[in-house]
Coordinates of C-alpha atoms in Angstrom, one line a residue:
M1 CA 97.4 -69.0 -94.1
A2 CA 100.2 -71.0 -92.7
H3 CA 101.8 -69.8 -89.5
R4 CA 105.3 -69.4 -90.6
R5 CA 106.4 -66.5 -92.8
S6 CA 109.8 -65.9 -94.2
F7 CA 111.4 -63.4 -96.6
L8 CA 111.8 -63.1 -100.3
K9 CA 115.2 -61.5 -100.6
T10 CA 115.6 -58.4 -101.3
I11 CA 112.0 -58.3 -100.5
I12 CA 108.8 -57.9 -102.3
L13 CA 107.2 -54.8 -103.9
A14 CA 110.3 -52.6 -104.3
S15 CA 108.9 -50.3 -107.0
G16 CA 105.1 -50.5 -107.0
A17 CA 103.2 -48.3 -109.4
V18 CA 104.1 -44.9 -108.1
F19 CA 107.8 -44.5 -107.4
S20 CA 110.3 -45.7 -104.9
A21 CA 112.5 -42.8 -103.9
S22 CA 111.9 -40.9 -100.7
L23 CA 110.2 -37.6 -101.4
E24 CA 111.9 -36.0 -98.5
S25 CA 115.3 -37.2 -99.4
C26 CA 115.1 -36.7 -103.2
T27 CA 116.7 -33.3 -103.6
R28 CA 118.5 -33.4 -106.9
K29 CA 116.7 -32.8 -110.2
P30 CA 117.4 -35.0 -113.2
S31 CA 119.0 -32.0 -115.0
E32 CA 121.5 -31.6 -112.1
I33 CA 122.9 -35.2 -112.5
R34 CA 126.3 -35.3 -114.1
P35 CA 127.0 -37.9 -116.8
V36 CA 127.7 -41.4 -115.5
R37 CA 131.4 -42.6 -115.6
S38 CA 131.8 -44.5 -118.8
S39 CA 133.0 -48.1 -118.7
S40 CA 132.8 -50.8 -121.3
R41 CA 132.6 -53.4 -118.5
R42 CA 129.8 -51.9 -116.4
T43 CA 126.2 -51.1 -116.9
Y44 CA 124.3 -48.9 -114.5
D45 CA 120.6 -49.1 -114.2
G46 CA 117.8 -48.8 -111.6
Q47 CA 114.3 -47.8 -110.9
K48 CA 112.8 -44.9 -112.9
F49 CA 112.1 -41.7 -111.0
A50 CA 112.0 -38.8 -113.4
T51 CA 108.2 -38.6 -113.8
A52 CA 107.6 -39.2 -110.1
H53 CA 110.1 -36.5 -109.2
A54 CA 108.4 -34.0 -111.5
Y55 CA 104.9 -34.5 -110.2
L56 CA 105.3 -35.7 -106.7
R57 CA 108.5 -34.3 -105.5
D58 CA 108.8 -31.0 -107.4
G59 CA 105.0 -30.3 -107.5
A60 CA 104.5 -29.9 -111.3
P61 CA 100.8 -29.1 -112.0
L62 CA 99.0 -32.1 -113.3
P63 CA 97.4 -31.3 -116.7
P64 CA 93.8 -32.1 -117.5
P65 CA 93.1 -35.7 -118.5
D66 CA 93.8 -36.6 -122.1
L67 CA 91.8 -39.8 -121.7
T68 CA 89.0 -40.8 -119.4
Y69 CA 87.5 -44.3 -119.0
R70 CA 86.0 -46.7 -116.4
T71 CA 86.7 -50.2 -115.1
D72 CA 85.5 -52.2 -112.1
V73 CA 88.7 -52.2 -110.1
I74 CA 92.1 -50.4 -110.4
V75 CA 95.1 -52.1 -108.9
V76 CA 97.9 -49.6 -108.3
G77 CA 101.2 -51.6 -108.2
A78 CA 102.2 -54.6 -110.3
G79 CA 104.4 -56.3 -107.7
P80 CA 103.4 -59.7 -106.3
S81 CA 100.7 -58.3 -104.0
G82 CA 99.0 -56.3 -106.8
L83 CA 99.3 -59.2 -109.2
M84 CA 97.7 -61.6 -106.7
A85 CA 94.8 -59.2 -106.2
A86 CA 94.3 -59.0 -110.0
I87 CA 94.3 -62.8 -110.4
D88 CA 91.5 -63.2 -107.9
L89 CA 89.4 -60.3 -109.1
E90 CA 89.6 -61.4 -112.8
S91 CA 88.8 -64.9 -111.8
A92 CA 85.6 -63.6 -110.1
G93 CA 84.6 -61.8 -113.3
R94 CA 85.6 -58.2 -112.4
G95 CA 87.2 -55.9 -114.9
V96 CA 90.7 -54.9 -113.6
I97 CA 93.3 -52.5 -114.8
V98 CA 96.8 -52.9 -113.1
L99 CA 99.1 -49.8 -113.2
D100 CA 102.8 -49.7 -112.5
S101 CA 105.3 -46.8 -113.0
E102 CA 108.2 -49.1 -113.9
P103 CA 108.8 -50.3 -117.4
R104 CA 108.0 -53.9 -116.4
A105 CA 105.8 -55.6 -113.8
G106 CA 107.2 -57.5 -110.8
G107 CA 108.2 -55.1 -108.1
A108 CA 111.5 -56.5 -106.7
A109 CA 110.9 -59.8 -108.5
V110 CA 112.5 -58.7 -111.7
S111 CA 115.5 -59.9 -113.7
A112 CA 117.9 -58.5 -116.2
D113 CA 119.5 -60.1 -119.3
I114 CA 123.2 -60.3 -118.6
L115 CA 125.3 -61.9 -121.4
G116 CA 122.2 -63.7 -122.6
G117 CA 121.1 -65.1 -119.3
S118 CA 118.2 -64.0 -117.0
V119 CA 119.6 -62.9 -113.7
P120 CA 117.4 -61.9 -110.7
L121 CA 118.1 -58.3 -109.6
G122 CA 116.3 -58.5 -106.3
S123 CA 113.9 -61.2 -105.0
V124 CA 115.5 -64.6 -105.3
Y125 CA 113.4 -67.2 -103.4
F126 CA 110.4 -68.0 -101.2
V127 CA 109.8 -70.4 -98.4
E128 CA 106.2 -71.5 -97.8
S129 CA 103.8 -73.1 -100.2
T130 CA 100.8 -71.3 -99.0
E131 CA 97.4 -71.4 -100.6
E132 CA 98.1 -68.0 -102.3
V133 CA 101.5 -69.2 -103.5
R134 CA 100.0 -72.3 -105.0
R135 CA 97.2 -70.3 -106.7
M136 CA 99.7 -67.9 -108.3
L137 CA 101.9 -70.8 -109.4
S138 CA 98.9 -72.5 -111.0
Y139 CA 97.9 -69.3 -112.8
A140 CA 101.4 -68.8 -114.2
A141 CA 101.6 -72.5 -115.1
I142 CA 105.1 -72.9 -113.7
E143 CA 106.7 -75.0 -111.0
P144 CA 109.5 -73.9 -108.6
V145 CA 112.7 -75.8 -108.0
P146 CA 114.6 -76.4 -104.7
C147 CA 117.0 -73.7 -103.7
P148 CA 120.5 -74.8 -102.8
D149 CA 122.0 -74.3 -99.4
D150 CA 123.9 -71.3 -98.1
G151 CA 127.4 -71.0 -96.9
Y152 CA 129.2 -68.7 -94.4
D153 CA 132.5 -67.0 -95.1
F154 CA 134.3 -66.1 -91.8
G155 CA 137.4 -64.9 -93.7
E156 CA 139.5 -67.9 -92.8
G157 CA 139.7 -69.5 -96.3
E158 CA 136.7 -71.8 -96.0
V159 CA 133.1 -71.3 -96.9
V160 CA 131.3 -73.2 -94.2
R161 CA 128.3 -75.4 -95.1
N162 CA 125.6 -76.6 -92.8
L163 CA 126.7 -74.2 -90.2
W164 CA 123.9 -74.7 -87.7
S165 CA 124.4 -78.5 -87.2
D166 CA 126.0 -79.5 -83.9
A167 CA 129.0 -81.1 -85.7
T168 CA 129.8 -78.0 -87.7
L169 CA 129.3 -75.6 -84.8
R170 CA 131.7 -77.7 -82.7
R171 CA 134.3 -77.7 -85.5
V172 CA 134.1 -74.1 -86.6
I173 CA 133.2 -72.1 -83.5
R174 CA 136.1 -72.7 -81.2
N175 CA 135.1 -70.6 -78.2
E176 CA 132.8 -72.7 -76.1
S177 CA 130.7 -69.8 -74.7
D178 CA 130.3 -68.3 -78.3
R179 CA 129.3 -71.7 -79.6
D180 CA 126.9 -72.4 -76.7
G181 CA 125.1 -69.1 -77.4
M182 CA 124.6 -70.0 -81.0
M183 CA 123.2 -73.4 -80.1
R184 CA 120.8 -71.9 -77.5
F185 CA 119.6 -69.3 -80.1
R186 CA 118.9 -72.1 -82.6
D187 CA 117.2 -74.4 -80.1
D188 CA 115.1 -71.5 -78.7
L189 CA 113.7 -70.6 -82.1
L190 CA 113.1 -74.2 -83.1
A191 CA 111.3 -74.9 -79.8
L192 CA 108.7 -72.1 -80.4
G193 CA 106.7 -74.4 -82.7
D194 CA 103.1 -73.1 -82.8
A195 CA 104.2 -70.1 -80.7
L196 CA 106.3 -68.8 -83.5
P197 CA 105.3 -65.2 -84.4
V198 CA 102.7 -65.3 -87.2
Y199 CA 101.7 -63.2 -90.2
P200 CA 99.6 -61.5 -91.2
L201 CA 99.0 -59.1 -88.3
K202 CA 95.4 -58.7 -87.6
T203 CA 95.0 -56.7 -84.4
A204 CA 97.1 -54.2 -82.6
D205 CA 96.9 -55.5 -79.0
T206 CA 98.4 -59.0 -78.9
T207 CA 100.6 -59.6 -75.9
Q208 CA 103.2 -61.6 -77.9
R209 CA 103.6 -58.9 -80.5
N210 CA 104.0 -56.2 -78.0
Q211 CA 106.6 -58.2 -76.1
L212 CA 108.6 -58.9 -79.2
D213 CA 108.3 -55.5 -80.9
Q214 CA 111.6 -54.6 -79.4
P215 CA 115.1 -54.2 -80.9
V216 CA 116.9 -57.4 -82.0
D217 CA 120.2 -56.3 -80.5
K218 CA 118.9 -56.1 -76.9
W219 CA 117.2 -59.5 -77.2
L220 CA 120.4 -61.1 -78.6
A221 CA 122.4 -60.0 -75.6
Q222 CA 121.1 -62.9 -73.6
Y223 CA 123.1 -65.4 -75.8
R224 CA 126.5 -63.7 -75.3
S225 CA 127.7 -64.9 -78.7
P226 CA 129.8 -62.4 -80.8
T227 CA 129.6 -64.8 -83.8
L228 CA 125.8 -65.0 -83.5
R229 CA 125.6 -61.2 -83.4
T230 CA 127.7 -60.9 -86.5
I231 CA 125.6 -63.4 -88.4
I232 CA 122.3 -61.8 -87.4
E233 CA 123.6 -58.3 -88.1
S234 CA 124.3 -59.3 -91.7
Y235 CA 121.0 -61.1 -92.0
S236 CA 119.0 -58.3 -90.5
R237 CA 120.6 -55.7 -92.9
S238 CA 120.1 -57.9 -96.0
S239 CA 116.7 -59.4 -95.2
M240 CA 115.0 -56.9 -93.0
G241 CA 116.6 -53.7 -94.2
G242 CA 118.2 -52.4 -91.1
N243 CA 120.9 -53.2 -88.5
I244 CA 119.9 -55.1 -85.3
S245 CA 119.3 -51.9 -83.4
R246 CA 116.6 -50.9 -86.0
T247 CA 114.7 -54.2 -86.5
N248 CA 112.4 -56.0 -84.2
V249 CA 112.5 -59.5 -82.6
Y250 CA 109.0 -60.5 -83.8
C251 CA 110.0 -60.4 -87.5
L252 CA 113.5 -61.9 -86.9
Q253 CA 112.1 -64.9 -85.1
N254 CA 109.5 -65.6 -87.8
F255 CA 112.0 -65.1 -90.6
Y256 CA 115.1 -66.9 -89.3
V257 CA 113.6 -70.3 -88.5
S258 CA 113.8 -71.2 -92.2
E259 CA 117.5 -70.3 -92.3
F260 CA 118.8 -73.1 -90.2
G261 CA 118.8 -75.5 -93.2
P262 CA 117.1 -78.7 -94.4
E263 CA 118.4 -80.6 -91.3
F264 CA 116.1 -78.5 -89.2
G265 CA 113.1 -78.4 -91.6
G266 CA 114.1 -75.3 -93.5
G267 CA 113.6 -75.3 -97.2
R268 CA 113.4 -72.7 -100.0
Q269 CA 112.2 -72.6 -103.5
T270 CA 113.0 -70.5 -106.6
F271 CA 112.9 -70.5 -110.4
P272 CA 115.7 -70.8 -113.0
G273 CA 116.4 -67.2 -113.9
G274 CA 114.8 -65.8 -110.8
M275 CA 111.4 -64.9 -109.3
A276 CA 110.6 -62.8 -112.4
R277 CA 109.6 -66.1 -114.0
L278 CA 106.6 -66.0 -111.7
T279 CA 105.7 -62.4 -111.8
Q280 CA 106.2 -62.1 -115.6
G281 CA 104.2 -65.3 -116.1
V282 CA 101.3 -63.8 -114.2
A283 CA 101.5 -60.4 -115.8
S284 CA 101.5 -61.8 -119.3
K285 CA 98.2 -63.7 -118.6
L286 CA 96.3 -60.9 -116.9
K287 CA 94.0 -59.0 -119.3
D288 CA 95.2 -55.4 -118.7
V289 CA 98.6 -54.6 -117.0
R290 CA 99.9 -51.2 -118.0
T291 CA 103.5 -50.3 -117.2
N292 CA 105.2 -46.9 -117.5
M293 CA 102.1 -45.4 -115.8
L294 CA 102.8 -43.2 -112.9
V295 CA 99.8 -42.8 -110.5
A296 CA 99.9 -39.2 -109.4
R297 CA 96.6 -38.7 -107.6
V298 CA 93.9 -40.9 -106.1
G299 CA 90.5 -39.6 -104.9
Q300 CA 86.9 -40.7 -104.3
G301 CA 83.5 -39.1 -104.6
A302 CA 80.0 -39.7 -105.8
E303 CA 81.2 -41.0 -109.2
G304 CA 83.4 -43.7 -107.5
V305 CA 87.1 -43.8 -107.0
W306 CA 89.3 -42.2 -109.6
V307 CA 93.0 -42.3 -110.4
D308 CA 95.0 -39.9 -112.5
A309 CA 98.0 -41.6 -114.1
V310 CA 100.7 -40.2 -116.4
D311 CA 102.0 -42.4 -119.2
D312 CA 105.5 -42.4 -120.7
Q313 CA 104.3 -39.9 -123.4
G314 CA 103.2 -37.4 -120.7
R315 CA 99.5 -38.0 -121.3
V316 CA 97.2 -38.0 -118.3
H317 CA 94.7 -40.9 -118.0
K318 CA 91.7 -40.5 -115.7
I319 CA 90.4 -43.9 -114.7
V320 CA 87.2 -44.2 -112.7
A321 CA 86.3 -47.4 -110.8
A322 CA 84.1 -48.8 -108.1
D323 CA 87.2 -49.7 -106.0
V324 CA 91.0 -49.1 -105.9
I325 CA 93.6 -51.4 -104.4
M326 CA 96.8 -49.6 -103.4
A327 CA 99.6 -52.2 -103.6
V328 CA 102.4 -49.7 -103.2
P329 CA 104.7 -48.6 -100.4
K330 CA 102.8 -46.5 -97.8
F331 CA 105.3 -43.6 -97.7
Q332 CA 103.7 -42.5 -101.0
I333 CA 100.2 -42.5 -99.7
P334 CA 100.1 -39.0 -98.1
R335 CA 101.1 -37.4 -101.4
L336 CA 98.7 -39.5 -103.5
L337 CA 95.4 -39.4 -101.7
T338 CA 93.4 -36.2 -102.2
D339 CA 91.9 -36.7 -98.7
C340 CA 94.5 -38.3 -96.4
S341 CA 93.8 -37.9 -92.7
P342 CA 96.6 -36.6 -90.5
Q343 CA 96.5 -39.8 -88.5
R344 CA 97.1 -42.0 -91.6
A345 CA 99.7 -39.6 -93.0
A346 CA 101.6 -39.8 -89.7
A347 CA 101.5 -43.6 -89.6
C348 CA 102.6 -43.8 -93.2
R349 CA 105.5 -41.5 -92.7
S350 CA 106.7 -43.4 -89.6
L351 CA 107.3 -46.5 -91.7
E352 CA 110.9 -46.9 -92.9
Y353 CA 112.3 -48.2 -96.2
A354 CA 115.8 -49.2 -97.0
P355 CA 117.8 -48.4 -100.2
Y356 CA 119.8 -51.2 -101.8
M357 CA 122.0 -51.9 -104.7
T358 CA 122.7 -55.2 -106.2
L359 CA 125.8 -55.7 -108.3
H360 CA 126.0 -58.6 -110.7
V361 CA 129.4 -59.8 -111.8
A362 CA 129.8 -62.0 -114.9
S363 CA 133.1 -63.8 -115.4
S364 CA 134.6 -66.7 -117.2
K365 CA 136.1 -68.1 -114.0
P366 CA 133.8 -68.9 -111.0
L367 CA 134.1 -66.3 -108.2
V368 CA 132.1 -68.2 -105.6
E369 CA 131.5 -71.8 -104.7
R370 CA 129.6 -73.5 -107.5
D371 CA 127.2 -75.4 -105.3
I372 CA 126.4 -72.8 -102.7
Y373 CA 123.5 -70.4 -103.5
D374 CA 124.0 -67.6 -101.0
T375 CA 127.4 -67.0 -99.3
W376 CA 127.2 -64.7 -96.3
N377 CA 130.4 -62.5 -96.2
L378 CA 130.8 -62.0 -92.5
R379 CA 134.0 -59.9 -92.9
S380 CA 132.8 -57.6 -95.6
E381 CA 132.0 -53.9 -94.8
F382 CA 129.9 -53.6 -98.0
E383 CA 127.9 -56.6 -99.3
T384 CA 126.2 -58.8 -96.7
D385 CA 125.9 -61.8 -99.0
V386 CA 126.7 -63.0 -102.5
V387 CA 124.0 -65.0 -104.4
N388 CA 125.1 -67.5 -107.1
P389 CA 122.1 -67.9 -109.5
S390 CA 124.0 -70.5 -111.4
A391 CA 123.6 -72.9 -108.5
V392 CA 119.8 -73.1 -109.0
P393 CA 118.8 -76.5 -110.6
S394 CA 118.0 -76.4 -114.4
T395 CA 119.8 -73.0 -114.7
S396 CA 122.3 -72.6 -117.5
Y397 CA 124.4 -69.5 -118.1
S398 CA 127.1 -68.9 -120.7
K399 CA 129.2 -67.3 -118.0
N400 CA 129.6 -67.5 -114.2
I401 CA 127.4 -65.0 -112.4
C402 CA 127.5 -63.8 -108.8
S403 CA 125.3 -61.1 -107.3
L404 CA 126.4 -58.9 -104.5
F405 CA 123.6 -57.7 -102.2
V406 CA 124.5 -54.3 -100.7
P407 CA 122.1 -52.8 -98.2
M408 CA 122.7 -49.1 -97.6
E409 CA 121.9 -46.6 -94.8
Q410 CA 118.9 -44.4 -95.5
W411 CA 121.1 -41.3 -95.7
M412 CA 122.9 -43.0 -98.6
R413 CA 119.7 -43.0 -100.8
G414 CA 121.0 -39.9 -102.6
Q415 CA 123.9 -41.8 -103.9
L416 CA 121.5 -44.0 -105.8
Q417 CA 119.8 -41.0 -107.4
N418 CA 123.0 -39.4 -108.5
E419 CA 124.3 -41.5 -111.4
E420 CA 127.9 -40.5 -110.9
L421 CA 127.9 -41.2 -107.2
F422 CA 126.1 -44.5 -107.8
A423 CA 128.8 -45.5 -110.4
R424 CA 131.6 -44.5 -108.1
R425 CA 130.1 -46.4 -105.1
A426 CA 129.4 -49.5 -107.2
A427 CA 132.9 -49.6 -108.7
E428 CA 134.4 -49.3 -105.2
I429 CA 132.4 -52.2 -103.8
V430 CA 133.1 -54.5 -106.8
D431 CA 136.8 -53.7 -106.7
R432 CA 136.9 -54.5 -103.0
F433 CA 135.1 -57.8 -103.6
L434 CA 137.4 -58.7 -106.4
S435 CA 140.5 -57.8 -104.3
T436 CA 139.7 -61.0 -102.3
R437 CA 139.9 -63.1 -105.4
T438 CA 142.9 -64.4 -107.3
D439 CA 144.6 -62.6 -110.2
E440 CA 143.1 -65.2 -112.6
Q441 CA 139.6 -64.7 -111.2
R442 CA 139.9 -60.9 -111.4
A443 CA 141.2 -61.0 -115.0
S444 CA 138.2 -63.2 -116.0
V445 CA 135.5 -60.6 -115.2
E446 CA 133.7 -59.6 -118.4
T447 CA 130.9 -57.3 -117.2
V448 CA 129.2 -55.9 -114.1
Y449 CA 125.5 -55.0 -114.1
C450 CA 124.7 -52.5 -111.3
W451 CA 121.2 -52.0 -110.2
A452 CA 119.9 -49.3 -107.8
W453 CA 116.8 -49.8 -105.6
G454 CA 115.5 -46.5 -104.2
H455 CA 113.2 -48.2 -101.7
S456 CA 113.6 -52.0 -101.7
I457 CA 112.3 -53.1 -98.4
V458 CA 110.0 -52.0 -95.6
V459 CA 112.0 -52.2 -92.3
P460 CA 110.3 -53.9 -89.4
T461 CA 111.4 -51.3 -86.9
P462 CA 110.7 -51.6 -83.2
G463 CA 107.2 -50.4 -82.6
S464 CA 106.0 -50.8 -86.2
H465 CA 104.1 -54.1 -85.5
S466 CA 102.2 -52.7 -82.6
E467 CA 101.1 -49.4 -84.1
A468 CA 102.3 -47.9 -87.3
A469 CA 101.9 -50.6 -89.9
L470 CA 98.3 -51.4 -88.9
A471 CA 97.3 -47.8 -88.6
A472 CA 98.7 -47.1 -92.1
S473 CA 96.8 -50.0 -93.6
L474 CA 93.2 -49.3 -92.6
G475 CA 90.9 -49.2 -95.5
E476 CA 89.4 -45.8 -96.5
G477 CA 86.1 -45.8 -98.2
R478 CA 86.5 -47.6 -101.5
I479 CA 90.3 -47.6 -101.2
V480 CA 91.9 -50.8 -99.9
F481 CA 95.6 -51.2 -99.1
A482 CA 97.6 -54.3 -99.9
H483 CA 101.4 -54.5 -99.5
T484 CA 104.1 -56.1 -97.4
D485 CA 104.2 -53.0 -95.3
N486 CA 100.6 -53.7 -94.1
D487 CA 102.4 -55.4 -91.3
A488 CA 106.1 -54.5 -92.0
A489 CA 106.9 -58.1 -93.0
P490 CA 108.7 -58.1 -96.4
A491 CA 108.0 -61.7 -97.6
L492 CA 106.5 -63.1 -100.8
E493 CA 104.0 -65.2 -98.8
N494 CA 102.9 -62.1 -96.9
A495 CA 102.6 -60.0 -100.0
L496 CA 100.4 -62.6 -101.7
W497 CA 98.1 -62.9 -98.7
H498 CA 97.5 -59.2 -98.5
G499 CA 96.8 -59.0 -102.2
A500 CA 94.3 -61.9 -101.9
E501 CA 92.7 -60.3 -98.8
A502 CA 92.3 -57.0 -100.6
A503 CA 90.5 -58.8 -103.4
R504 CA 88.3 -60.6 -100.9
T505 CA 87.4 -57.2 -99.4
V506 CA 86.4 -55.8 -102.8
L507 CA 84.4 -58.9 -103.8
A508 CA 82.5 -58.9 -100.5
R509 CA 81.0 -55.4 -101.2

């Protein structure tokens, strides 16, 4: 696996095959949610929680199985990690059933049809062409396209391109000390070379990891640059799921090297219409991918490993296999495994996940720069950045589309589970965003598609790399774990490596 890992925005494996709402914070039952505010110009959608709430949050008894059958391997979770595992297992001749609780495969790499165009709701690009990435691309029989550059909006009437070049920094950052700090930060990361923090994590006692498993904000203090702090705060929230006091230096260093731009060797790839082109291409070719299947219980015994899953008709399927690969967020594991050790449960519960919403505005007039892919709004209190999927080569939409990425604090997760609160919050954010546009631009808005992510990203919190992530990911009998939270690094490349590694573990038995 190549040494550099970067992120796939808003990060891989959001839904998995179980559910993506915090059991501890989900307190409202579906019957208690008031009707969503009606609007002919807005559509409200999100991950599906009702079945998961009934069985996993509210403790409804699981009925006896309606159907029982066997296979070689069950993969729980049809995000990129689970799909990668299924590719390798099927290629080796194993019978595989992939289960996912959402109506479609892909995890965070899913899209929606907005005015006839496929628009990514979450994951939008990847960085490295690793062996696993190439294998998945070949299996799906598709090729990526280059991702356009980013821009930075400092609220001064210009979207700054190629920010990290010396020439641009000298022109835009007027304070010498501020500018010097940004240059030193850039040069320090680029100078790391082979010393750049690497993924996947394999042992818990490396000196480098322990030294860098500290809060980003304390490490940034050495650069004494307010502008740098503002940029990294937005980046950390959008790409790592938490503010700079809640994310670690190890992950930031690894991720941010690719963000300096092509002049410094950075490069990103995507697909017209979004990353769902990849995940849907894979899912359509695998032999047995079953969506709308909530995994409610996983156990193992003399007969093998078994999974109880509830379909969208309420029927319970008991599937018995030689092995199970759990490619879902770890916070679910203590509620799913019939025999989960206290140590594993504690490690799983210590991992943190961030809620998000993405708001997709379609208009007849462009609302962002046409040639910039991702604009970082450094003066916004809501969205961290605005993605323009129309900028991707070979993409054609009937309207202009811009996607607001809105990370939220964990205590706000309930707003996403209450349809009226979600609608109110989304409308407020979109209205604030449009207030910075002209009257003509505002009048041209035709529709807004609002998407809620219950848990979109594992947060690389200080301490997670040294202890929690690895402890939560240890195999247990015939159960293998594969997910970006195996080492709290939410990136496509990392997800695919862990899926492939889980398949290798199963095939070696």
